[in-house]
Amino acid sequence: MWLDYEMLRLVCWGLLGLFVIGFVLVNGIELGVSLLLPFLNVSEQQRGVIVAKLAVPSAGNQAWLALTIAVLFVGWPTVYAALFSSFQSLLLLTLLALFVRPIGFYFRSQIANDAWRQKWDKALFVSGLLPAALLGLMAGNLLKGVPFHLASDMHIAFLGSFSGLFSPFAALVSATCVALLASYGALYLQTHSQDALYQRSKSLAMSSGIGFMLLFILVGMWITRLEGYHVTTEIVPTGVSNPLTKFVKRGEGLWLDNYEHEPSLWALPVLAALAWIVALVLSRLDQAKWALLASAVTITLVLLILGVSMFPFLAPSNISLNSSLTIWDASASQITLTALLWLGGLLLPVMAISTRWLYRFAAGT
Amino acid sequence: MISETVVELSRGQFAFTAVLQFLVMPLTLGLSLLLVIMESWFVIGGQSLYQQMAQFWGRLFAVSFGLSMVASLAMAIQFGVNWSYFAHYAGDAFGLALLIGLAGLFLAANGAGWFLFGGQRLGKVAHLVSIWLICIGCHVNLFGFVMASGWMQNPLGAELNPQSLRLEVTDLHLLFCNPVGLAKFVHSLLAAYVTAAGFVLAISAYYLLKQRETLLAQASFRVAAVLGLLMVIATMAIGDRSIYASASIQRSKFAAINGLSNDDLLAQNRQRIGNGLQAYALLQEIRDEKNQPQLLSDFAAKKPDLGYALLLKRWKENVTDANPAQIEQAALASLPAPQALFWGYKAMILVGCLMLALFALASFASIAAWRRDWLLKLCFYGLPLPWLASGSGWFISEFGRQPWMVADILPSWQGVSTLTTTDLILSFAGYGLAYVGLLALAGFLILKLVRQGSALALPIAQESEHVA
């Protein structure tokens, strides 16, 4: 073993983060462009060209989702178990929406009839909007805490309800996520289009971008008031994974705890805001490619903020505080984490590069 | 206590996803191999007929691949959604194989992007590379999934940690050299090749009967017949004994499929339930007073039988209070129903022999240019045979594992998530409708593509570019 258990957990947490970032960056383009489809001022045929470009990396993007899930499963089996059984209804809807995508890509082009194509455009719009909104909703619920309970034999019980997952805060995070992906998608379109479509995506990027900025600030202000979580007993980062050996307290503003202990973390939200302003300015100045890059940096930073604010929690429970799961007490064993690090560390660059190639190829079609 | 309905619904949903996976995964994998053969032949030999073949079968492959994606994604979330206790209890050992399987899926999906949309823009060689990527990806995908399911049959390389109350990996090497898993992998790999060969054979026979696409159909018929014959022979030669060689659950299966008596197994399991109860009691003590060396060593001796105590959970929440009648009930339930396995196995062997005859005749007919309509009709109606064979194989493996989810360790009963019946019915309906809809759609697309034949139709990307 070249890393002790503590470092291993920390590094694998970073790996999970990179997979999530990769997943959002590659799927964000597909979802973002799809949910803009009805708002583009182009002919049905031109829309067809856009849809055809999206179809190329689509299967690979779904595999990103599957692998990100698998990395969570391997690294933190109990977190995977608790979150997925709690979010089962949201996941069902997400998956059903994702299943529509390949069907839409295929059938849209089969009949050259505007009414037919508009129907499929709507289906694709929903299949882009729904996953974006639901992923945001899940993120919002993570910050609020998920109503699950761990029994002494580690059976996981979800004690909430479907409607309970739609709290105002979670809905706000969901809207923020949609706005972010919409402007990300618009910047991608701006990079790869000319003339009228170029102008249209430029203005869409600006309007949804400003929308995201406002929503993001709102979420940030709410988080200072939101009840965060904190482990009150001493953490043993090299201990056995048993989540039931600690005490957790909840309190207003506790999600800012990490920033108080480590003030340099404040750089993250500041940089995220700066990167976003840079992205919008570059888009305005017709530097679409660089604007897209800056927006990708923003997405990365936003996800880092989510992870760092919650650290060391992965899945806080709001109904049974001590059942909350952290990276230290819900992780896989040392051997499995080592294997995950090798495997994931090898996969991630390969996946990132090959997806980049495929997107570049798709842009040329 | 977990309600019976929840267990049955969770099982039903899992079976549904597994059936979809089992229908399309072998076909996808087998077709990818046939495509590799055809494209390599074209690139090396330069005959454009083989390129035409690869294009035509590639379109059918796309449909099957789309469904495989759906099934894999559903599988990736299913364990957490419906089997959360299993995910917690066995995830440490089970997840790695799943991760490898999904890595294969990514490779195949990325390759499919190039293969399906590359068209004229990719050179010959680049196109060949893309189909090779898909083929390798499909193999890795099958390897990961089968190793995961093989581990559930024969859980090696992991041990229960009483402090974290779950299985933890102790030996990675053992995890990936699991003899049951490896034997199952070879077996299902060969079965997948046979499935695709049967599929191509049936459609080619249909064309030959209708006297359409004759050149393409003749060549495809020959490739499929010969490949199918070789693979059926290989499956039979390697056999399946090694799958049943180790692990007690495999022994009970072996007894069932051979119609042997299982009285001694029953007596043994009764004994193991007794040991399991002691282990269970020790486990509670260990959790109260951690790290007492005497307790730990006592527990270590009884640990392998702990799962047998969990069998009792179905009748008694606090298993140490179970009465003798309940213990007897659990012992009886610890063996799979022998009748079903016995006949399932006979069915698999019978179908295997039928396929051997069919592929042998078809190979002969194709090589000796011996055309008989009845043989072509047989080939056409033989389409479901490979699925019947592998279906009975999967049935033996999955049904034969009952009542266990992880053999000797975790009963299916214990593995489920504590969801409400309403939640489960709704999600069952949701996934069920989606799967049935997608399967119907796939059937419709395959019929359409077969009717359309080899002449067509550029891939979607170019078509729309054409219009624009």
mmCIF file with all atom_site columns, N, CA and C in Angstrom, chain A residues 5-32:
data_model
loop_
_atom_site.group_PDB
_atom_site.id
_atom_site.type_symbol
_atom_site.label_atom_id
_atom_site.label_alt_id
_atom_site.label_comp_id
_atom_site.label_asym_id
_atom_site.label_entity_id
_atom_site.label_seq_id
_atom_site.pdbx_PDB_ins_code
_atom_site.Cartn_x
_atom_site.Cartn_y
_atom_site.Cartn_z
_atom_site.occupancy
_atom_site.B_iso_or_equiv
_atom_site.pdbx_formal_charge
_atom_site.auth_seq_id
_atom_site.auth_comp_id
_atom_site.auth_asym_id
_atom_site.auth_atom_id
_atom_site.pdbx_PDB_model_num
ATOM 1  N N  . TYR A 1 5  ? -5.016  4.656  4.522   1.00 0.00 ? 5  TYR A N  1
ATOM 2  C CA . TYR A 1 5  ? -6.461  4.625  4.309   1.00 0.00 ? 5  TYR A CA 1
ATOM 3  C C  . TYR A 1 5  ? -7.035  6.047  4.203   1.00 0.00 ? 5  TYR A C  1
ATOM 4  N N  . GLU A 1 6  ? -6.490  6.933  5.040   1.00 0.00 ? 6  GLU A N  1
ATOM 5  C CA . GLU A 1 6  ? -6.999  8.306  5.037   1.00 0.00 ? 6  GLU A CA 1
ATOM 6  C C  . GLU A 1 6  ? -6.756  9.003  3.694   1.00 0.00 ? 6  GLU A C  1
ATOM 7  N N  . MET A 1 7  ? -5.513  8.927  3.217   1.00 0.00 ? 7  MET A N  1
ATOM 8  C CA . MET A 1 7  ? -5.184  9.554  1.937   1.00 0.00 ? 7  MET A CA 1
ATOM 9  C C  . MET A 1 7  ? -5.993  8.921  0.812   1.00 0.00 ? 7  MET A C  1
ATOM 10 N N  . LEU A 1 8  ? -6.128  7.599  0.919   1.00 0.00 ? 8  LEU A N  1
ATOM 11 C CA . LEU A 1 8  ? -6.840  6.854  -0.119  1.00 0.00 ? 8  LEU A CA 1
ATOM 12 C C  . LEU A 1 8  ? -8.279  7.345  -0.226  1.00 0.00 ? 8  LEU A C  1
ATOM 13 N N  . ARG A 1 9  ? -8.928  7.506  0.934   1.00 0.00 ? 9  ARG A N  1
ATOM 14 C CA . ARG A 1 9  ? -10.307 7.988  0.932   1.00 0.00 ? 9  ARG A CA 1
ATOM 15 C C  . ARG A 1 9  ? -10.381 9.381  0.326   1.00 0.00 ? 9  ARG A C  1
ATOM 16 N N  . LEU A 1 10 ? -9.398  10.200 0.684   1.00 0.00 ? 10 LEU A N  1
ATOM 17 C CA . LEU A 1 10 ? -9.404  11.571 0.195   1.00 0.00 ? 10 LEU A CA 1
ATOM 18 C C  . LEU A 1 10 ? -9.187  11.611 -1.322  1.00 0.00 ? 10 LEU A C  1
ATOM 19 N N  . VAL A 1 11 ? -8.204  10.838 -1.793  1.00 0.00 ? 11 VAL A N  1
ATOM 20 C CA . VAL A 1 11 ? -7.891  10.850 -3.218  1.00 0.00 ? 11 VAL A CA 1
ATOM 21 C C  . VAL A 1 11 ? -9.051  10.266 -4.023  1.00 0.00 ? 11 VAL A C  1
ATOM 22 N N  . CYS A 1 12 ? -9.671  9.198  -3.494  1.00 0.00 ? 12 CYS A N  1
ATOM 23 C CA . CYS A 1 12 ? -10.809 8.610  -4.211  1.00 0.00 ? 12 CYS A CA 1
ATOM 24 C C  . CYS A 1 12 ? -11.999 9.561  -4.229  1.00 0.00 ? 12 CYS A C  1
ATOM 25 N N  . TRP A 1 13 ? -12.131 10.363 -3.164  1.00 0.00 ? 13 TRP A N  1
ATOM 26 C CA . TRP A 1 13 ? -13.175 11.388 -3.160  1.00 0.00 ? 13 TRP A CA 1
ATOM 27 C C  . TRP A 1 13 ? -12.920 12.372 -4.305  1.00 0.00 ? 13 TRP A C  1
ATOM 28 N N  . GLY A 1 14 ? -11.640 12.718 -4.484  1.00 0.00 ? 14 GLY A N  1
ATOM 29 C CA . GLY A 1 14 ? -11.275 13.583 -5.605  1.00 0.00 ? 14 GLY A CA 1
ATOM 30 C C  . GLY A 1 14 ? -11.600 12.920 -6.940  1.00 0.00 ? 14 GLY A C  1
ATOM 31 N N  . LEU A 1 15 ? -11.330 11.618 -7.017  1.00 0.00 ? 15 LEU A N  1
ATOM 32 C CA . LEU A 1 15 ? -11.601 10.891 -8.260  1.00 0.00 ? 15 LEU A CA 1
ATOM 33 C C  . LEU A 1 15 ? -13.096 10.896 -8.569  1.00 0.00 ? 15 LEU A C  1
ATOM 34 N N  . LEU A 1 16 ? -13.893 10.640 -7.536  1.00 0.00 ? 16 LEU A N  1
ATOM 35 C CA . LEU A 1 16 ? -15.346 10.686 -7.717  1.00 0.00 ? 16 LEU A CA 1
ATOM 36 C C  . LEU A 1 16 ? -15.756 12.070 -8.223  1.00 0.00 ? 16 LEU A C  1
ATOM 37 N N  . GLY A 1 17 ? -15.157 13.104 -7.602  1.00 0.00 ? 17 GLY A N  1
ATOM 38 C CA . GLY A 1 17 ? -15.453 14.467 -8.029  1.00 0.00 ? 17 GLY A CA 1
ATOM 39 C C  . GLY A 1 17 ? -15.127 14.666 -9.501  1.00 0.00 ? 17 GLY A C  1
ATOM 40 N N  . LEU A 1 18 ? -13.966 14.160 -9.938  1.00 0.00 ? 18 LEU A N  1
ATOM 41 C CA . LEU A 1 18 ? -13.579 14.325 -11.340 1.00 0.00 ? 18 LEU A CA 1
ATOM 42 C C  . LEU A 1 18 ? -14.557 13.611 -12.261 1.00 0.00 ? 18 LEU A C  1
ATOM 43 N N  . PHE A 1 19 ? -15.016 12.427 -11.845 1.00 0.00 ? 19 PHE A N  1
ATOM 44 C CA . PHE A 1 19 ? -15.997 11.726 -12.667 1.00 0.00 ? 19 PHE A CA 1
ATOM 45 C C  . PHE A 1 19 ? -17.290 12.526 -12.763 1.00 0.00 ? 19 PHE A C  1
ATOM 46 N N  . VAL A 1 20 ? -17.724 13.099 -11.632 1.00 0.00 ? 20 VAL A N  1
ATOM 47 C CA . VAL A 1 20 ? -18.960 13.902 -11.669 1.00 0.00 ? 20 VAL A CA 1
ATOM 48 C C  . VAL A 1 20 ? -18.763 15.100 -12.588 1.00 0.00 ? 20 VAL A C  1
ATOM 49 N N  . ILE A 1 21 ? -17.604 15.767 -12.463 1.00 0.00 ? 21 ILE A N  1
ATOM 50 C CA . ILE A 1 21 ? -17.334 16.932 -13.313 1.00 0.00 ? 21 ILE A CA 1
ATOM 51 C C  . ILE A 1 21 ? -17.340 16.508 -14.790 1.00 0.00 ? 21 ILE A C  1
ATOM 52 N N  . GLY A 1 22 ? -16.656 15.420 -15.080 1.00 0.00 ? 22 GLY A N  1
ATOM 53 C CA . GLY A 1 22 ? -16.621 14.934 -16.460 1.00 0.00 ? 22 GLY A CA 1
ATOM 54 C C  . GLY A 1 22 ? -18.010 14.615 -16.973 1.00 0.00 ? 22 GLY A C  1
ATOM 55 N N  . PHE A 1 23 ? -18.778 13.957 -16.129 1.00 0.00 ? 23 PHE A N  1
ATOM 56 C CA . PHE A 1 23 ? -20.144 13.598 -16.524 1.00 0.00 ? 23 PHE A CA 1
ATOM 57 C C  . PHE A 1 23 ? -20.962 14.843 -16.841 1.00 0.00 ? 23 PHE A C  1
ATOM 58 N N  . VAL A 1 24 ? -20.882 15.867 -15.976 1.00 0.00 ? 24 VAL A N  1
ATOM 59 C CA . VAL A 1 24 ? -21.683 17.071 -16.211 1.00 0.00 ? 24 VAL A CA 1
ATOM 60 C C  . VAL A 1 24 ? -21.182 17.816 -17.439 1.00 0.00 ? 24 VAL A C  1
ATOM 61 N N  . LEU A 1 25 ? -19.863 17.884 -17.630 1.00 0.00 ? 25 LEU A N  1
ATOM 62 C CA . LEU A 1 25 ? -19.341 18.620 -18.781 1.00 0.00 ? 25 LEU A CA 1
ATOM 63 C C  . LEU A 1 25 ? -19.765 17.980 -20.105 1.00 0.00 ? 25 LEU A C  1
ATOM 64 N N  . VAL A 1 26 ? -19.694 16.641 -20.202 1.00 0.00 ? 26 VAL A N  1
ATOM 65 C CA . VAL A 1 26 ? -20.037 16.030 -21.499 1.00 0.00 ? 26 VAL A CA 1
ATOM 66 C C  . VAL A 1 26 ? -21.539 15.923 -21.687 1.00 0.00 ? 26 VAL A C  1
ATOM 67 N N  . ASN A 1 27 ? -22.272 15.613 -20.624 1.00 0.00 ? 27 ASN A N  1
ATOM 68 C CA . ASN A 1 27 ? -23.726 15.522 -20.775 1.00 0.00 ? 27 ASN A CA 1
ATOM 69 C C  . ASN A 1 27 ? -24.371 16.894 -20.820 1.00 0.00 ? 27 ASN A C  1
ATOM 70 N N  . GLY A 1 28 ? -23.685 17.875 -20.184 1.00 0.00 ? 28 GLY A N  1
ATOM 71 C CA . GLY A 1 28 ? -24.239 19.229 -20.160 1.00 0.00 ? 28 GLY A CA 1
ATOM 72 C C  . GLY A 1 28 ? -24.462 19.771 -21.561 1.00 0.00 ? 28 GLY A C  1
ATOM 73 N N  . ILE A 1 29 ? -23.540 19.493 -22.463 1.00 0.00 ? 29 ILE A N  1
ATOM 74 C CA . ILE A 1 29 ? -23.698 19.971 -23.838 1.00 0.00 ? 29 ILE A CA 1
ATOM 75 C C  . ILE A 1 29 ? -24.960 19.367 -24.442 1.00 0.00 ? 29 ILE A C  1
ATOM 76 N N  . GLU A 1 30 ? -25.095 18.049 -24.285 1.00 0.00 ? 30 GLU A N  1
ATOM 77 C CA . GLU A 1 30 ? -26.231 17.368 -24.902 1.00 0.00 ? 30 GLU A CA 1
ATOM 78 C C  . GLU A 1 30 ? -27.549 17.852 -24.300 1.00 0.00 ? 30 GLU A C  1
ATOM 79 N N  . LEU A 1 31 ? -27.598 17.882 -22.963 1.00 0.00 ? 31 LEU A N  1
ATOM 80 C CA . LEU A 1 31 ? -28.845 18.299 -22.310 1.00 0.00 ? 31 LEU A CA 1
ATOM 81 C C  . LEU A 1 31 ? -29.118 19.778 -22.589 1.00 0.00 ? 31 LEU A C  1
ATOM 82 N N  . GLY A 1 32 ? -28.065 20.608 -22.478 1.00 0.00 ? 32 GLY A N  1
ATOM 83 C CA . GLY A 1 32 ? -28.247 22.044 -22.660 1.00 0.00 ? 32 GLY A CA 1
ATOM 84 C C  . GLY A 1 32 ? -28.760 22.376 -24.053 1.00 0.00 ? 32 GLY A C  1
#
